[in-house]
Coordinates of C-alpha atoms in Angstrom, one line a residue:
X18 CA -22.1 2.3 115.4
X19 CA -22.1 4.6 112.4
X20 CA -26.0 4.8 113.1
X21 CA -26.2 4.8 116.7
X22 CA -27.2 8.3 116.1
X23 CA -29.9 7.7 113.5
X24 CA -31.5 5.0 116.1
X25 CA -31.3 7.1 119.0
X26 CA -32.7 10.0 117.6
X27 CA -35.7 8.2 116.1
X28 CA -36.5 6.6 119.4
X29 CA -36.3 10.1 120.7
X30 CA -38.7 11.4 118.2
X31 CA -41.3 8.6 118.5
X32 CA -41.4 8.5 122.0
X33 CA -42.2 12.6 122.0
X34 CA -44.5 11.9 119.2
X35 CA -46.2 9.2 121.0
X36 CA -46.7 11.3 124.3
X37 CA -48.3 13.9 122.2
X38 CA -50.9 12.3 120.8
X39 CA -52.0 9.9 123.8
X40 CA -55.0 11.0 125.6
X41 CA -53.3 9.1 128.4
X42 CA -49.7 11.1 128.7
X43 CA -48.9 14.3 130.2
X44 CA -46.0 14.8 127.8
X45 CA -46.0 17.3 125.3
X46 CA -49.2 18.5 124.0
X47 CA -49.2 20.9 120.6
X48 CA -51.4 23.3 119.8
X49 CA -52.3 20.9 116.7
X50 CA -54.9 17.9 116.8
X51 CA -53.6 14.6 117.4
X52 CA -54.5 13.3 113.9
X53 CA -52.2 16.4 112.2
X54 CA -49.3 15.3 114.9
X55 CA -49.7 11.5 113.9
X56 CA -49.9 12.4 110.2
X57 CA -46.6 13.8 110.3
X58 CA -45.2 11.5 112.6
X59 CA -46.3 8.4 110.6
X60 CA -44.5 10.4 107.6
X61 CA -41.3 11.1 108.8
X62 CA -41.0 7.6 110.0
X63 CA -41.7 6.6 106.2
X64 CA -39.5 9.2 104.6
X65 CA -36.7 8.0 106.9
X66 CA -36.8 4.4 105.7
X67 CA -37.6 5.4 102.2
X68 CA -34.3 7.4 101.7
X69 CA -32.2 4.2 102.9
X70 CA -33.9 1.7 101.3
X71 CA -35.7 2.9 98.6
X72 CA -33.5 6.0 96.9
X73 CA -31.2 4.1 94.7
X74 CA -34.6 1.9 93.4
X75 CA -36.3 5.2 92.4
X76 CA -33.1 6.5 91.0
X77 CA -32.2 3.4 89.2
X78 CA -36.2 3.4 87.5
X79 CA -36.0 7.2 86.6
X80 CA -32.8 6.2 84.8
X81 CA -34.5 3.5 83.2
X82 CA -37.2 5.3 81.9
X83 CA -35.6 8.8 80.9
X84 CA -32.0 8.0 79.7
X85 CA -30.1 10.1 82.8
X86 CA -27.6 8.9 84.6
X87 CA -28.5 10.1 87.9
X88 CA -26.4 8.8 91.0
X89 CA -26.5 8.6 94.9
X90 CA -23.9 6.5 96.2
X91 CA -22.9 5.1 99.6
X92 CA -26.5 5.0 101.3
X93 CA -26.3 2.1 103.1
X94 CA -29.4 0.4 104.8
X95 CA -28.7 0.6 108.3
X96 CA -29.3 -2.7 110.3
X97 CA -32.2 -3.3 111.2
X98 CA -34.6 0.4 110.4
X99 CA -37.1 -1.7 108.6
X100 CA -38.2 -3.7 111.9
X101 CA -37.9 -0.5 114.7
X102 CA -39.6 2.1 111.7
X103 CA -42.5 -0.6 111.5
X104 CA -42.1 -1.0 115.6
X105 CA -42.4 2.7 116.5
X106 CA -44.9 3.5 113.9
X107 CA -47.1 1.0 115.4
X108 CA -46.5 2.5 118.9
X109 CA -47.5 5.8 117.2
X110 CA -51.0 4.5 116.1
X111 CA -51.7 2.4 119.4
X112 CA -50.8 5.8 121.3
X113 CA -53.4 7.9 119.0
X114 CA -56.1 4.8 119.7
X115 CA -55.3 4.8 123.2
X116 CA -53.6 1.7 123.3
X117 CA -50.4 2.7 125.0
X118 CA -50.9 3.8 128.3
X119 CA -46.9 3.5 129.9
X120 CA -44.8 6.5 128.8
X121 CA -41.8 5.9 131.0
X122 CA -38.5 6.5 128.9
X123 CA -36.2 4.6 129.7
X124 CA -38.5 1.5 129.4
X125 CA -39.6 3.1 125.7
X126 CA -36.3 3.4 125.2
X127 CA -36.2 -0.8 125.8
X128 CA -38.8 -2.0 124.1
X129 CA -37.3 -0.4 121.0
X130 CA -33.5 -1.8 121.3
X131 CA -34.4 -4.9 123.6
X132 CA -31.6 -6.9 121.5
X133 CA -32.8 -10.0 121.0
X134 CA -35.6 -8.3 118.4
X135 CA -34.1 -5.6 117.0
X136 CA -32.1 -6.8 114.2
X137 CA -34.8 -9.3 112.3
X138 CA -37.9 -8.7 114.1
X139 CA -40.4 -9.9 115.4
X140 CA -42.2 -6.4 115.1
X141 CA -43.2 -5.8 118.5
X142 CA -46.4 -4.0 120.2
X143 CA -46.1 -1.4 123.0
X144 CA -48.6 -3.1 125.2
X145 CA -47.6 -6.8 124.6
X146 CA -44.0 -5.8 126.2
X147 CA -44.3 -3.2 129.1
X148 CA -46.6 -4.9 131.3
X149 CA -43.1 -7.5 131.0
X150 CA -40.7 -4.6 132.0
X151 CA -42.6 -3.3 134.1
X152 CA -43.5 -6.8 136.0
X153 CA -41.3 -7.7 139.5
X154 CA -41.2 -11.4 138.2
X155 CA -38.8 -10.1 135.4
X156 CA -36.2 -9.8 137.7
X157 CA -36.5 -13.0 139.9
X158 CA -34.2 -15.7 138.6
X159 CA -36.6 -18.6 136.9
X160 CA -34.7 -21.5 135.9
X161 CA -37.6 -22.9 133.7
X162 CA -37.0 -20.1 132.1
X163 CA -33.4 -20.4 131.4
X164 CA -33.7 -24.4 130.7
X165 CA -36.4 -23.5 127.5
X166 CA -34.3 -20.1 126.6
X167 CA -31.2 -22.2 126.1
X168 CA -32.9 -25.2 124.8
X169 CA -34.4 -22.9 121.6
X170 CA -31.7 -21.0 121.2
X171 CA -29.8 -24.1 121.1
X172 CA -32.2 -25.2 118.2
X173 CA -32.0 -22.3 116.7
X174 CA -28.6 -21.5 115.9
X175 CA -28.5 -25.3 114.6
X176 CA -31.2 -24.6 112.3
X177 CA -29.2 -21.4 111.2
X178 CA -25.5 -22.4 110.9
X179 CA -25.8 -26.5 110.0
X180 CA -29.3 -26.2 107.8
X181 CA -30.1 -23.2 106.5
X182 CA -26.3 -22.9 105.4
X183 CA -25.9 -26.1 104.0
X184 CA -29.3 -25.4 101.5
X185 CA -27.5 -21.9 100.8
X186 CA -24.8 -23.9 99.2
X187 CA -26.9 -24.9 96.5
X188 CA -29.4 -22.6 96.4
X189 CA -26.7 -19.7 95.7
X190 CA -24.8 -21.5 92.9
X191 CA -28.8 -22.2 91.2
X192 CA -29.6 -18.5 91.4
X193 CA -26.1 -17.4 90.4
X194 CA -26.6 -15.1 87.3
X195 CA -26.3 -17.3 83.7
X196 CA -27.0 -20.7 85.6
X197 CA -28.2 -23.2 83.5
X198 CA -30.9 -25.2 84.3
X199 CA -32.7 -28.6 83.1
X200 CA -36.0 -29.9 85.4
X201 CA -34.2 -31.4 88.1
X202 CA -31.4 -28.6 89.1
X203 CA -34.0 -26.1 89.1
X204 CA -36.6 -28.0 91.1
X205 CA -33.5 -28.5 93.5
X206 CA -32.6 -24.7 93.5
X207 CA -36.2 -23.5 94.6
X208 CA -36.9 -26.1 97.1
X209 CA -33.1 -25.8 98.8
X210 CA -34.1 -22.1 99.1
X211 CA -37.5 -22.4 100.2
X212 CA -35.9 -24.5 102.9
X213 CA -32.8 -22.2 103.3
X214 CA -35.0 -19.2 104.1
X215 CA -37.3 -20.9 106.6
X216 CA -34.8 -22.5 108.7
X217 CA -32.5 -19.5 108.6
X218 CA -35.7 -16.7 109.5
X219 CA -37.5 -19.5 111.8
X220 CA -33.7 -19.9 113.5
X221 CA -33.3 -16.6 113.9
X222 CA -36.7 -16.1 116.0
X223 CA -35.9 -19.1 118.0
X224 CA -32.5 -17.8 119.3
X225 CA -34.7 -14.2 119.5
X226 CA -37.0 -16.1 121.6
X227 CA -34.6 -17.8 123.9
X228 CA -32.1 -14.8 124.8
X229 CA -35.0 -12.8 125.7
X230 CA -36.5 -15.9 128.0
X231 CA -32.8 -15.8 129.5
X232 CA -34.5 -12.5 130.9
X233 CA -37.6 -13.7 131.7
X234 CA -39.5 -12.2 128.0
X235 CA -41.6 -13.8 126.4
X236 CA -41.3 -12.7 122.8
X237 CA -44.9 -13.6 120.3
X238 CA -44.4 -16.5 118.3
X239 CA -42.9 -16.1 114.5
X240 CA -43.1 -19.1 113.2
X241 CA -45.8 -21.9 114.1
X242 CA -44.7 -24.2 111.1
X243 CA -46.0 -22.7 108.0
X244 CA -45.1 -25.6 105.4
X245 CA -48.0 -27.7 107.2
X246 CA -50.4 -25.0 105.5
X247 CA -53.3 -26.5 103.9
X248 CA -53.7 -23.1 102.2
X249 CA -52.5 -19.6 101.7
X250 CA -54.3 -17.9 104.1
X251 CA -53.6 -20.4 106.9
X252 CA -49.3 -19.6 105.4
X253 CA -50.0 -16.6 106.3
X254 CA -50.8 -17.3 110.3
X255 CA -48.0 -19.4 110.6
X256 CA -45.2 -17.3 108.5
X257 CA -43.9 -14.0 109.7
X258 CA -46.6 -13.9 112.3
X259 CA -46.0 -10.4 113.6
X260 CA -45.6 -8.7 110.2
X261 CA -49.0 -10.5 109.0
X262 CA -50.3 -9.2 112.1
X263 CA -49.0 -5.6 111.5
X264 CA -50.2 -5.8 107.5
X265 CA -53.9 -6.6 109.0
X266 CA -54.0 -4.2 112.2
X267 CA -52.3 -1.0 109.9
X268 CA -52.4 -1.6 106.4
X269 CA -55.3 -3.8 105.6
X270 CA -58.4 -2.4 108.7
X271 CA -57.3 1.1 107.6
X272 CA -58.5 0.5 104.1
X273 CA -61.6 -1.0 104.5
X274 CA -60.7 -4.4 105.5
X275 CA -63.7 -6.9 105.4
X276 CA -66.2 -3.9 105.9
X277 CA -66.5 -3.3 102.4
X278 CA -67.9 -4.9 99.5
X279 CA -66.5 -7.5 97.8
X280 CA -64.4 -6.0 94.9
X281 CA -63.1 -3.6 97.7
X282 CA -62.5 -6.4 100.4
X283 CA -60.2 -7.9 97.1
X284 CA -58.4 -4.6 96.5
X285 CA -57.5 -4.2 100.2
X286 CA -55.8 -7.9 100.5
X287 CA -53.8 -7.1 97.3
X288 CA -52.5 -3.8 98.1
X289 CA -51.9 -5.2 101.9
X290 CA -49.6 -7.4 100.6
X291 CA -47.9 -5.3 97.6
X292 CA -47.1 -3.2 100.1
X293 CA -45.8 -5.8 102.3
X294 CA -43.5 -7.2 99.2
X295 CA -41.9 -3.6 98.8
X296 CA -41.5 -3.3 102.6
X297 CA -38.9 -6.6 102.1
X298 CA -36.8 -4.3 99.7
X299 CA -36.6 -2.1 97.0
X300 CA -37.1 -4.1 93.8
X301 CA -39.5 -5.0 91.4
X302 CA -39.2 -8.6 92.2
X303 CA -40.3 -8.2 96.1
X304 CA -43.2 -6.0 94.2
X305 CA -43.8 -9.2 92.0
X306 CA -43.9 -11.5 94.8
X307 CA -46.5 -9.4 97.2
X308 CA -48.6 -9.0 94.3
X309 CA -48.6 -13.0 93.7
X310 CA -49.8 -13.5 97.4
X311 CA -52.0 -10.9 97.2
X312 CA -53.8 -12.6 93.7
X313 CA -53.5 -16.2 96.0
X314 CA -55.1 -14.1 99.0
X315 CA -58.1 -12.5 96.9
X316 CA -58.8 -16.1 95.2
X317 CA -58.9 -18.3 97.9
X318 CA -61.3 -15.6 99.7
X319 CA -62.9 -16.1 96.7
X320 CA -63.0 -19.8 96.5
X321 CA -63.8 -20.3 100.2
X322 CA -67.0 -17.7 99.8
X323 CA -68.4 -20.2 97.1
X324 CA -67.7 -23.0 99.2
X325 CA -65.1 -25.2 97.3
X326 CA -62.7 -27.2 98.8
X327 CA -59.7 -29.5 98.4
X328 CA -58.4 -32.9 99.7
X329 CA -55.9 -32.4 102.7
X330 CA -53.2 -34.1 100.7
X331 CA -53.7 -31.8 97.6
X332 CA -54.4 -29.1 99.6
X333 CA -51.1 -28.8 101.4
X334 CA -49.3 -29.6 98.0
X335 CA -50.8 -26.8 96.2
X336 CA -50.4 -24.7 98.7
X337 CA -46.5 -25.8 98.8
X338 CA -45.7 -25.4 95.2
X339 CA -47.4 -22.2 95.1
X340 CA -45.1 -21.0 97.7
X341 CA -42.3 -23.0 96.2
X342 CA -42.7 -20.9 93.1
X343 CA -43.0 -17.4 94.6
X344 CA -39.8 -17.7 97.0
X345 CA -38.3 -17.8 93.3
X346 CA -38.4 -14.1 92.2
X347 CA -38.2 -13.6 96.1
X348 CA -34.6 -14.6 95.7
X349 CA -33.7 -14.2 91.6
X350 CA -31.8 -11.1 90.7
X351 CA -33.7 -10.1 87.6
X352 CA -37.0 -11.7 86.3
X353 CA -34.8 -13.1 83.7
X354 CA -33.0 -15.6 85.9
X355 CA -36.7 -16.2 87.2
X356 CA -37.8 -17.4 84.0
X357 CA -34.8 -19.1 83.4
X358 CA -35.7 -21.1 86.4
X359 CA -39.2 -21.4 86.4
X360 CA -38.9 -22.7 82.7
X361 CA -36.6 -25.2 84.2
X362 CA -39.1 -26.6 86.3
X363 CA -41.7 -27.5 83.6
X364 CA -39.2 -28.6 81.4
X365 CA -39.9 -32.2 81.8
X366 CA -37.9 -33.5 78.8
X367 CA -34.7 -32.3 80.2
X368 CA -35.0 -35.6 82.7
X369 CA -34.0 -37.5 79.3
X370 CA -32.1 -36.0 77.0
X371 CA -29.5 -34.9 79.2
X372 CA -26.2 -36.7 79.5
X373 CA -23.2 -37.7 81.8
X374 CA -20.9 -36.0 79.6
X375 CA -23.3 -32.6 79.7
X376 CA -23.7 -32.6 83.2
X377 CA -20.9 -30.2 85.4
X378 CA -17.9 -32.4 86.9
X379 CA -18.1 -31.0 90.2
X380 CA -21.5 -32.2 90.4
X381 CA -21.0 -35.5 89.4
X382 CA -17.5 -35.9 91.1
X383 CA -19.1 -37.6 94.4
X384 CA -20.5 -40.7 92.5
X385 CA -16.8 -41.8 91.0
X386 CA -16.5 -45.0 88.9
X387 CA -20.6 -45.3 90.3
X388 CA -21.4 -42.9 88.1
X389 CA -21.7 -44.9 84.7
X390 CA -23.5 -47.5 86.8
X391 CA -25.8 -45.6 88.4
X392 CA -26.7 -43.5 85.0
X393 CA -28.1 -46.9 84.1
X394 CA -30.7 -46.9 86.5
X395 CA -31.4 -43.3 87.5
X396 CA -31.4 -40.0 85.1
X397 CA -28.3 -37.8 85.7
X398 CA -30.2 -35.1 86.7
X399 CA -30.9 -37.3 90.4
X400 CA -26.7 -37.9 90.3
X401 CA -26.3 -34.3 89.6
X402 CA -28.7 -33.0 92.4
X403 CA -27.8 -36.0 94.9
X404 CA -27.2 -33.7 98.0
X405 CA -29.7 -31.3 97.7
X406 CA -32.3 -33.2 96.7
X407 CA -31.7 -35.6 99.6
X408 CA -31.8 -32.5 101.6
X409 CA -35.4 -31.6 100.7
X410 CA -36.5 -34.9 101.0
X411 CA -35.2 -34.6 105.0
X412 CA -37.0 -31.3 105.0
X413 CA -39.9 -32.3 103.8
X414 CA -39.9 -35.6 106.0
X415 CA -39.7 -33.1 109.2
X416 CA -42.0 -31.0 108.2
X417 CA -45.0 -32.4 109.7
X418 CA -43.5 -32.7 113.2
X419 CA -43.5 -30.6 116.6
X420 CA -41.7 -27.8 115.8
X421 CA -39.0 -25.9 118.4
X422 CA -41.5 -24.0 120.2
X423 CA -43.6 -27.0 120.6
X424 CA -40.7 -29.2 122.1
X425 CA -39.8 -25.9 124.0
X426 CA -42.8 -25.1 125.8
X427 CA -43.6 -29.6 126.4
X428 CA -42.6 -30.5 130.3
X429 CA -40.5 -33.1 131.0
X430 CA -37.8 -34.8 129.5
X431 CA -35.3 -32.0 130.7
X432 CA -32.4 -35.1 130.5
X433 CA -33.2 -35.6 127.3
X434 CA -33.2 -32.1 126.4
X435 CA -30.4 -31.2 128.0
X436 CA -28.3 -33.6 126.1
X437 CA -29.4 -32.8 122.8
X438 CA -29.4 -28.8 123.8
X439 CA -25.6 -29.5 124.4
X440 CA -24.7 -31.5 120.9
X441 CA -26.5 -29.3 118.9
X442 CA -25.0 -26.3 120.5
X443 CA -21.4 -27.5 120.6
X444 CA -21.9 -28.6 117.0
X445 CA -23.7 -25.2 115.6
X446 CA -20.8 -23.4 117.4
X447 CA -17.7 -25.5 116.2
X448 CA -19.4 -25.1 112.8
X449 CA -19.5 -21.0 113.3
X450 CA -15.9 -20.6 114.0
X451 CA -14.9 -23.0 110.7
X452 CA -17.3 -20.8 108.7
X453 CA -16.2 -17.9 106.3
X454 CA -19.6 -16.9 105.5
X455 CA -22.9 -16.6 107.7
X456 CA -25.4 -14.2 106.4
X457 CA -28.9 -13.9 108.2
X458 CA -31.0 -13.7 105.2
X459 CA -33.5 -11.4 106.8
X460 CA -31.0 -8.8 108.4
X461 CA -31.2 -7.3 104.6
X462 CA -34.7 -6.3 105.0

């Protein structure tokens, strides 16, 4: 509530904004061109995010590189700005080109607040969701609809509250500051976090998808199982969609985009993509990890132009590990726990020099009187990393099959899919009320 204001008023702004510089809406016109009126638009929009989520990083650099000790407490990022700022400015450019032609409101006013997007995305466009509000079928009752809204959602908040929690278990106690870390822990920390992300973003879109179908929206796809990606391009279709989409149509076009030559057309994919690092927060390790899709970005353009190619097989596993790697200073608090990690995962020798008697209790504690038996056969790093190893393997097992929206959108089979709608959604919410802690990852960017 303490920003109900700060929302209100923006949608306000934007939606003036907007009116002004469509050559479609009677709304206010200024004695200004529309470019000068979008300009300044586009900027306030930025400087309002900026000062929530990117002050204290500035600060904290200027700090770093002069010796002050400069401070601007209490500026908390208010919930969701990152995905309505990236929203509305879009709304602001498809108004300048044209591209939004309904200027009613009350329905503006919706397509900015519609719940079931506005906390962790996806980023919505203008066009893609008024012809929906404005549609009579939106307020007929459509069971079909309701069936698959409840069935992904259902889906969904297992994926969130049973998966994605279970792998933040171990993934928070690997990325804990002065972890230690031999080949196998580490290995098990950036795959149980790889997996922890995806099924906690991809179940957030699927319950965003199925409250809005409860309503008769259709919400665009966010998530079309990226870990099949047979390379880093095709990742980038498949994760995130509508923020990939919004990096192409306004960062990436704008600046040349393929209509340049080459050493340009590489320049544009890694600044599209720095850019879209820093949007996910204010640190040099976000900057770190656009920058390393970008460089993937500009050489597999590069390698694709020249013709080369890969096996499937090694393709996909490549493109995995590459990923793998980069959701490490994605998560790490300082590039020093990344090394720390990253070294861990080359660090082959640690498989056989380390012992029973080095290896944490708690760790160990599930084998019991196995554990001297079992160190015969297997190194202790697999008896240390038991559970989340066996994790990934299921995760990586299930990777290659229909994902939610797939079983969503197949007919049929509604008794089947009723019954596992129910267990899944009785178990996720038995499973919320034992919880203490439930964060959704992506409500901190």
């Amino acid at each position: 509530m303490s920003y109900l204001a700060l929302l209100l008023g923006s949608i306000l702004f934007n939606f003036i904004a907007g009116g002004a510089i469509s050559p479609y809406s009677k709304g206010l016109k200024l004695p200004i061109s529309r470019k000068a009126v979008l300009t300044t638009a586009i900027i306030v929009n930025l400087c309002l995010l900026g000062y929530y989520k990117y002050t204290n990083f500035f600060i904290e650099n200027i700090n770093a590189m002069t010796g002050f000790e400069l401070t601007l407490r209490n500026i908390i990022l208010p919930l969701g700005i990152s995905f309505y700022t990236f929203t509305q400015t879009a709304f602001l450019v498809d108004s300048y080109r044209g591209g939004a032609k309904e200027y009613d409101f009350v329905n503006y006013a919706l397509f900015v607040t519609f719940f079931p997007h506005l906390i962790a995305g996806p980023i919505l466009h203008h066009k893609e969701m008024m012809t929906q509000f404005e549609s009579k079928w939106t307020w007929a009752i459509r069971y079909r609809n309701i069936f698959m809204g409840l069935f992904i959602f259902s889906i969904g908040i297992f994926k969130k509250i049973i998966i994605a929690d279970t792998f933040a278990i171990y993934a928070d106690a690997g990325f804990s500051p002065g972890a230690t870390h031999d080949f196998l822990t580490s290995w098990a920390t950036s795959l149980s976090y790889t997996f922890q992300l995806y099924f906690d973003f991809s179940g957030y879109c699927d319950m965003a998808i199925g409250a809005a179908l409860l309503f008769n929206i259709w919400l665009p796809l966010n998530f079309n199982s990226p870990y099949k990606s047979f390379d880093i391009q095709d990742f980038w279709r498949r994760w995130h969609i509508t923020l990939g989409r919004y990096l192409r149509d306004y960062i990436y076009i704008p600046l040349g985009g393929n209509r340049c030559a080459s050493y340009r057309i590489y320049i544009n994919l890694f600044v599209t993509f720095l850019l879209g690092g820093l949007w996910h927060g204010a640190s040099w390790m976000f900057a770190i990890w656009g920058s390393m899709h970008g460089g993937a970005l500009v050489l597999h353009r590069w390698w694709s132009k020249r013709g080369y190619s890969m096996p499937k097989p090694l393709a996909w596993f490549v493109t995995f590990v590459f990923v793998n790697v980069t959701w490490v200073f994605f998560r790490a608090h300082s590039l020093d726990d990344a090394k720390n990690i990253l070294r861990g995962m080359i660090d082959v020798n640690s498989l056989f020099y380390l012992t029973i008697e080095q290896a944490p209790t708690k760790t160990i504690a599930w084998s019991g009187i196995l554990g001297d038996t079992l160190t015969q056969f297997f190194p202790v790093g697999i008896i240390e990393n038991f559970f989340p190893l066996t994790l990934v393997l299921i995760g990586l097992i299930i990777t290659p099959f229909k994902n939610s929206y797939e079983m969503t959108i197949t007919k049929g089979m509604y008794g089947i899919k009723t019954v596992w709608m129910t267990m899944l959604f009785i178990i996720s919410v038995y499973a919320t009320i034992q919880s203490t802690s439930s964060v959704f990852l992506y409500f901190n960017f």
